């Protein structure tokens, strides 16, 4: 299957700082990528839909100024957690659909474990 | 709204078959997926089924779909310890759109030696 790569795999940052997470589709182009958040022992909750060349669409309750999304190319979307606080600590996962398969299959990155201290 | 439900835990003996069940409420679901998540890792797509299919088999995996009852199941034959993970079912409306997936809560599969 297609490969989606996230970087970094884990990050520890101080409260008040900003952290950028990258999501790359390595062998396919994706006009749309999705960002999810997963709390321990829980399912994935969609945060936002990242659209190449336009603004992201945020789910209800997700602060767009807090979680900045940029999708500048067909293979890269970034999520920046601004002024991070301990409650932002979570597992963040991105996914992208392979347009070659008609958007049927959604592939996921390996996730980024964010810990804010 | 959409809702996808799974039982939280399942334990089986190595070599037995595992059956993980999922129910969904959105009758317009087009594709239904099964993902595997190992500890600290992302999601691995195992298989998916189009809503006009009743069954799909891929090696040790068999997916059954009862569209009338909105029930999806994943059967893993000859379950191995490496199959221990969390399994998520997910649904989406249309493959042509970029609509996001809606996930179930996940089923923790534990394979006992």
mmCIF file of C-alpha atoms in Angstrom:
data_model
loop_
_atom_site.group_PDB
_atom_site.id
_atom_site.type_symbol
_atom_site.label_atom_id
_atom_site.label_comp_id
_atom_site.label_asym_id
_atom_site.label_seq_id
_atom_site.Cartn_x
_atom_site.Cartn_y
_atom_site.Cartn_z
ATOM 1 C CA UNK A 1 0.000 0.000 0.000
ATOM 2 C CA UNK A 2 0.834 3.653 -0.181
ATOM 3 C CA UNK A 3 3.089 5.162 2.476
ATOM 4 C CA UNK A 4 2.332 8.093 4.729
ATOM 5 C CA UNK A 5 5.158 9.317 6.908
ATOM 6 C CA UNK A 6 4.877 11.486 9.991
ATOM 7 C CA UNK A 7 7.669 13.348 11.660
ATOM 8 C CA UNK A 8 8.602 13.451 14.460
ATOM 9 C CA UNK A 9 7.459 10.180 15.995
ATOM 10 C CA UNK A 10 7.574 11.707 19.419
ATOM 11 C CA UNK A 11 8.302 15.115 20.857
ATOM 12 C CA UNK A 12 8.546 16.609 24.311
ATOM 13 C CA UNK A 13 8.158 20.345 24.590
ATOM 14 C CA UNK A 14 7.822 22.964 27.283
ATOM 15 C CA UNK A 15 4.502 24.551 28.028
ATOM 16 C CA UNK A 16 4.002 27.699 25.959
ATOM 17 C CA UNK A 17 6.130 26.624 23.017
ATOM 18 C CA UNK A 18 4.931 25.590 19.576
ATOM 19 C CA UNK A 19 5.426 22.236 17.912
ATOM 20 C CA UNK A 20 5.194 21.398 14.224
ATOM 21 C CA UNK A 21 4.238 17.923 13.003
ATOM 22 C CA UNK A 22 4.739 16.944 9.378
ATOM 23 C CA UNK A 23 2.708 14.482 7.370
ATOM 24 C CA UNK A 24 4.033 13.351 4.004
ATOM 25 C CA UNK A 25 2.622 11.089 1.360
ATOM 26 C CA UNK A 26 5.756 9.423 0.064
ATOM 27 C CA UNK A 27 4.658 7.701 -3.111
ATOM 28 C CA UNK A 28 1.411 9.376 -4.042
ATOM 29 C CA UNK A 29 -0.240 12.768 -4.173
ATOM 30 C CA UNK A 30 -2.973 13.767 -1.779
ATOM 31 C CA UNK A 31 -5.093 16.867 -2.241
ATOM 32 C CA UNK A 32 -6.665 16.120 1.104
ATOM 33 C CA UNK A 33 -5.141 14.926 4.337
ATOM 34 C CA UNK A 34 -6.771 14.403 7.695
ATOM 35 C CA UNK A 35 -5.510 15.082 11.186
ATOM 36 C CA UNK A 36 -6.712 12.968 14.085
ATOM 37 C CA UNK A 37 -6.105 13.021 17.787
ATOM 38 C CA UNK A 38 -6.142 9.920 19.918
ATOM 39 C CA UNK A 39 -6.260 9.820 23.694
ATOM 40 C CA UNK A 40 -5.053 6.715 25.535
ATOM 41 C CA UNK A 41 -7.343 3.719 25.146
ATOM 42 C CA UNK A 42 -9.677 5.724 22.943
ATOM 43 C CA UNK A 43 -10.602 5.957 19.311
ATOM 44 C CA UNK A 44 -9.446 8.513 16.789
ATOM 45 C CA UNK A 45 -11.162 11.849 16.771
ATOM 46 C CA UNK A 46 -11.011 13.910 13.609
ATOM 47 C CA UNK A 47 -9.585 17.359 14.230
ATOM 48 C CA UNK A 48 -9.467 18.852 10.764
ATOM 49 C CA UNK A 49 -9.351 18.215 7.062
ATOM 50 C CA UNK A 50 -6.330 19.681 5.336
ATOM 51 C CA UNK A 51 -6.882 20.867 1.782
ATOM 52 C CA UNK A 52 -4.001 21.527 -0.592
ATOM 53 C CA UNK A 53 -3.847 25.167 -1.549
ATOM 54 C CA UNK A 54 -6.757 26.286 0.597
ATOM 55 C CA UNK A 55 -7.830 26.625 4.191
ATOM 56 C CA UNK A 56 -8.304 23.640 6.395
ATOM 57 C CA UNK A 57 -11.729 22.608 7.587
ATOM 58 C CA UNK A 58 -11.899 22.213 11.346
ATOM 59 C CA UNK A 59 -14.260 20.019 13.311
ATOM 60 C CA UNK A 60 -16.511 21.559 15.881
ATOM 61 C CA UNK A 61 -14.694 22.316 19.093
ATOM 62 C CA UNK A 62 -11.214 22.388 17.542
ATOM 63 C CA UNK A 63 -9.523 25.782 17.800
ATOM 64 C CA UNK A 64 -8.083 26.717 14.436
ATOM 65 C CA UNK A 65 -5.771 29.305 15.957
ATOM 66 C CA UNK A 66 -4.441 26.684 18.314
ATOM 67 C CA UNK A 67 -3.927 23.968 15.733
ATOM 68 C CA UNK A 68 -2.555 25.596 12.605
ATOM 69 C CA UNK A 69 -2.682 23.499 9.465
ATOM 70 C CA UNK A 70 -0.791 24.173 6.279
ATOM 71 C CA UNK A 71 -1.056 22.052 3.156
ATOM 72 C CA UNK A 72 1.284 23.784 0.745
ATOM 73 C CA UNK A 73 1.957 20.884 -1.600
ATOM 74 C CA UNK A 74 0.312 17.681 -2.767
ATOM 75 C CA UNK A 75 2.591 15.600 -0.575
ATOM 76 C CA UNK A 76 2.938 17.601 2.638
ATOM 77 C CA UNK A 77 0.615 18.824 5.344
ATOM 78 C CA UNK A 78 1.795 20.284 8.641
ATOM 79 C CA UNK A 79 0.031 20.645 11.966
ATOM 80 C CA UNK A 80 1.429 23.235 14.361
ATOM 81 C CA UNK A 81 0.305 23.107 17.959
ATOM 82 C CA UNK A 82 0.761 26.685 19.131
ATOM 83 C CA UNK A 83 1.403 27.696 22.719
ATOM 84 C CA UNK A 84 1.171 24.080 23.779
ATOM 85 C CA UNK A 85 -0.149 23.174 27.220
ATOM 86 C CA UNK A 86 -0.122 19.866 29.092
ATOM 87 C CA UNK A 87 -3.718 19.161 28.049
ATOM 88 C CA UNK A 88 -2.514 19.137 24.420
ATOM 89 C CA UNK A 89 -0.439 16.058 25.182
ATOM 90 C CA UNK A 90 -1.808 13.321 22.969
ATOM 91 C CA UNK A 91 -1.134 11.038 20.031
ATOM 92 C CA UNK A 92 -1.641 12.846 16.739
ATOM 93 C CA UNK A 93 -2.155 10.846 13.549
ATOM 94 C CA UNK A 94 -2.515 12.007 9.983
ATOM 95 C CA UNK A 95 -4.002 10.168 7.052
ATOM 96 C CA UNK A 96 -4.243 10.649 3.339
ATOM 97 C CA UNK A 97 -6.167 9.038 0.557
ATOM 98 C CA UNK A 98 -4.446 7.769 -2.537
ATOM 99 C CA UNK A 99 -6.147 9.450 -5.454
ATOM 100 C CA UNK A 100 -4.912 6.715 -7.764
ATOM 101 C CA UNK A 101 -7.316 4.317 -6.082
ATOM 102 C CA UNK A 102 -10.163 6.774 -6.357
ATOM 103 C CA UNK A 103 -9.788 7.838 -2.743
ATOM 104 C CA UNK A 104 -10.923 4.402 -1.646
ATOM 105 C CA UNK A 105 -8.036 3.551 0.632
ATOM 106 C CA UNK A 106 -6.971 5.840 3.435
ATOM 107 C CA UNK A 107 -3.452 5.353 4.733
ATOM 108 C CA UNK A 108 -2.165 6.538 8.055
ATOM 109 C CA UNK A 109 1.099 7.878 9.325
ATOM 110 C CA UNK A 110 2.788 6.209 12.265
ATOM 111 C CA UNK A 111 1.605 8.928 14.607
ATOM 112 C CA UNK A 112 3.319 11.563 16.744
ATOM 113 C CA UNK A 113 3.347 11.298 20.517
ATOM 114 C CA UNK A 114 3.313 14.844 21.914
ATOM 115 C CA UNK A 115 4.120 15.397 25.559
ATOM 116 C CA UNK A 116 3.928 18.918 26.930
ATOM 117 C CA UNK A 117 5.697 19.461 30.242
ATOM 118 C CA UNK B 1 -25.311 11.500 13.280
ATOM 119 C CA UNK B 2 -22.955 8.698 12.380
ATOM 120 C CA UNK B 3 -22.084 6.150 15.005
ATOM 121 C CA UNK B 4 -19.822 3.140 14.829
ATOM 122 C CA UNK B 5 -19.713 0.714 17.737
ATOM 123 C CA UNK B 6 -17.450 -2.160 18.692
ATOM 124 C CA UNK B 7 -16.977 -4.343 21.714
ATOM 125 C CA UNK B 8 -13.915 -3.246 23.647
ATOM 126 C CA UNK B 9 -12.140 -6.523 24.344
ATOM 127 C CA UNK B 10 -11.668 -9.968 22.846
ATOM 128 C CA UNK B 11 -9.391 -12.789 23.999
ATOM 129 C CA UNK B 12 -8.677 -15.927 22.003
ATOM 130 C CA UNK B 13 -6.238 -18.816 22.135
ATOM 131 C CA UNK B 14 -3.435 -18.988 19.624
ATOM 132 C CA UNK B 15 -4.556 -21.001 16.616
ATOM 133 C CA UNK B 16 -8.246 -20.295 17.147
ATOM 134 C CA UNK B 17 -10.303 -17.972 14.983
ATOM 135 C CA UNK B 18 -11.096 -14.440 16.140
ATOM 136 C CA UNK B 19 -14.254 -12.632 15.198
ATOM 137 C CA UNK B 20 -14.433 -8.906 15.806
ATOM 138 C CA UNK B 21 -17.814 -7.283 15.369
ATOM 139 C CA UNK B 22 -18.878 -3.776 14.453
ATOM 140 C CA UNK B 23 -22.204 -2.046 13.994
ATOM 141 C CA UNK B 24 -22.829 1.268 12.276
ATOM 142 C CA UNK B 25 -25.786 3.552 11.883
ATOM 143 C CA UNK B 26 -25.153 5.432 8.645
ATOM 144 C CA UNK B 27 -27.082 3.553 5.983
ATOM 145 C CA UNK B 28 -25.385 5.605 3.278
ATOM 146 C CA UNK B 29 -21.974 4.205 4.152
ATOM 147 C CA UNK B 30 -20.178 3.247 0.989
ATOM 148 C CA UNK B 31 -16.946 1.740 2.196
ATOM 149 C CA UNK B 32 -16.218 -0.018 5.461
ATOM 150 C CA UNK B 33 -12.705 -0.571 6.687
ATOM 151 C CA UNK B 34 -10.736 -2.565 9.191
ATOM 152 C CA UNK B 35 -7.553 -1.106 10.628
ATOM 153 C CA UNK B 36 -5.003 -2.598 13.017
ATOM 154 C CA UNK B 37 -3.117 -0.492 15.550
ATOM 155 C CA UNK B 38 -0.196 -1.854 17.511
ATOM 156 C CA UNK B 39 0.988 -0.050 20.672
ATOM 157 C CA UNK B 40 2.411 3.379 19.969
ATOM 158 C CA UNK B 41 1.961 3.036 16.237
ATOM 159 C CA UNK B 42 -0.276 4.409 13.540
ATOM 160 C CA UNK B 43 -3.060 2.553 11.834
ATOM 161 C CA UNK B 44 -2.446 -0.186 9.332
ATOM 162 C CA UNK B 45 -5.148 -0.747 6.739
ATOM 163 C CA UNK B 46 -6.044 -4.428 6.791
ATOM 164 C CA UNK B 47 -8.901 -4.592 4.365
ATOM 165 C CA UNK B 48 -12.019 -2.818 3.231
ATOM 166 C CA UNK B 49 -15.308 -3.764 1.660
ATOM 167 C CA UNK B 50 -17.645 -1.932 -0.625
ATOM 168 C CA UNK B 51 -21.207 -1.731 0.598
ATOM 169 C CA UNK B 52 -22.617 -3.767 -2.276
ATOM 170 C CA UNK B 53 -20.527 -6.769 -1.246
ATOM 171 C CA UNK B 54 -21.445 -9.385 1.329
ATOM 172 C CA UNK B 55 -18.053 -10.918 1.870
ATOM 173 C CA UNK B 56 -14.413 -10.345 1.122
ATOM 174 C CA UNK B 57 -11.602 -12.747 1.852
ATOM 175 C CA UNK B 58 -7.920 -11.949 1.933
ATOM 176 C CA UNK B 59 -5.644 -14.732 3.175
ATOM 177 C CA UNK B 60 -6.450 -15.188 6.885
ATOM 178 C CA UNK B 61 -8.929 -12.320 6.926
ATOM 179 C CA UNK B 62 -12.609 -12.613 6.089
ATOM 180 C CA UNK B 63 -14.917 -9.620 6.180
ATOM 181 C CA UNK B 64 -18.661 -10.158 6.343
ATOM 182 C CA UNK B 65 -21.131 -7.359 5.775
ATOM 183 C CA UNK B 66 -24.824 -7.504 6.618
ATOM 184 C CA UNK B 67 -26.055 -4.259 5.194
ATOM 185 C CA UNK B 68 -29.632 -4.822 6.354
ATOM 186 C CA UNK B 69 -28.523 -5.079 9.978
ATOM 187 C CA UNK B 70 -25.624 -2.631 9.470
ATOM 188 C CA UNK B 71 -23.269 -5.213 10.901
ATOM 189 C CA UNK B 72 -19.671 -5.757 9.894
ATOM 190 C CA UNK B 73 -17.337 -8.451 11.141
ATOM 191 C CA UNK B 74 -13.694 -9.359 10.739
ATOM 192 C CA UNK B 75 -12.673 -12.969 11.107
ATOM 193 C CA UNK B 76 -9.016 -13.789 11.608
ATOM 194 C CA UNK B 77 -8.253 -17.434 10.983
ATOM 195 C CA UNK B 78 -5.459 -19.230 12.860
ATOM 196 C CA UNK B 79 -4.898 -16.242 15.153
ATOM 197 C CA UNK B 80 -1.272 -15.681 16.127
ATOM 198 C CA UNK B 81 0.298 -13.749 19.002
ATOM 199 C CA UNK B 82 1.385 -11.140 16.459
ATOM 200 C CA UNK B 83 -2.266 -10.408 15.811
ATOM 201 C CA UNK B 84 -2.606 -8.933 19.310
ATOM 202 C CA UNK B 85 -3.508 -5.291 18.729
ATOM 203 C CA UNK B 86 -6.421 -2.895 18.655
ATOM 204 C CA UNK B 87 -8.714 -3.298 15.670
ATOM 205 C CA UNK B 88 -10.793 -0.397 14.443
ATOM 206 C CA UNK B 89 -13.668 -0.536 12.053
ATOM 207 C CA UNK B 90 -14.434 2.629 10.133
ATOM 208 C CA UNK B 91 -16.904 3.821 7.582
ATOM 209 C CA UNK B 92 -17.046 6.498 4.947
ATOM 210 C CA UNK B 93 -19.759 7.764 2.684
ATOM 211 C CA UNK B 94 -18.242 8.098 -0.730
ATOM 212 C CA UNK B 95 -14.960 7.118 -2.257
ATOM 213 C CA UNK B 96 -15.196 9.955 -4.730
ATOM 214 C CA UNK B 97 -15.098 12.592 -2.084
ATOM 215 C CA UNK B 98 -12.420 13.283 0.440
ATOM 216 C CA UNK B 99 -14.772 12.636 3.306
ATOM 217 C CA UNK B 100 -13.120 11.556 6.482
ATOM 218 C CA UNK B 101 -13.491 8.179 8.147
ATOM 219 C CA UNK B 102 -15.664 7.648 11.196
ATOM 220 C CA UNK B 103 -14.070 5.183 13.572
ATOM 221 C CA UNK B 104 -15.409 2.762 16.102
ATOM 222 C CA UNK B 105 -14.002 2.668 19.600
ATOM 223 C CA UNK B 106 -11.600 -0.134 18.765
ATOM 224 C CA UNK B 107 -11.456 -3.731 19.963
ATOM 225 C CA UNK B 108 -8.438 -4.862 21.940
ATOM 226 C CA UNK B 109 -7.592 -8.363 20.726
ATOM 227 C CA UNK B 110 -5.444 -10.409 23.070
ATOM 228 C CA UNK B 111 -4.074 -13.696 21.804
ATOM 229 C CA UNK B 112 -3.194 -16.140 24.546
ATOM 230 C CA UNK B 113 -0.499 -18.768 24.024
#
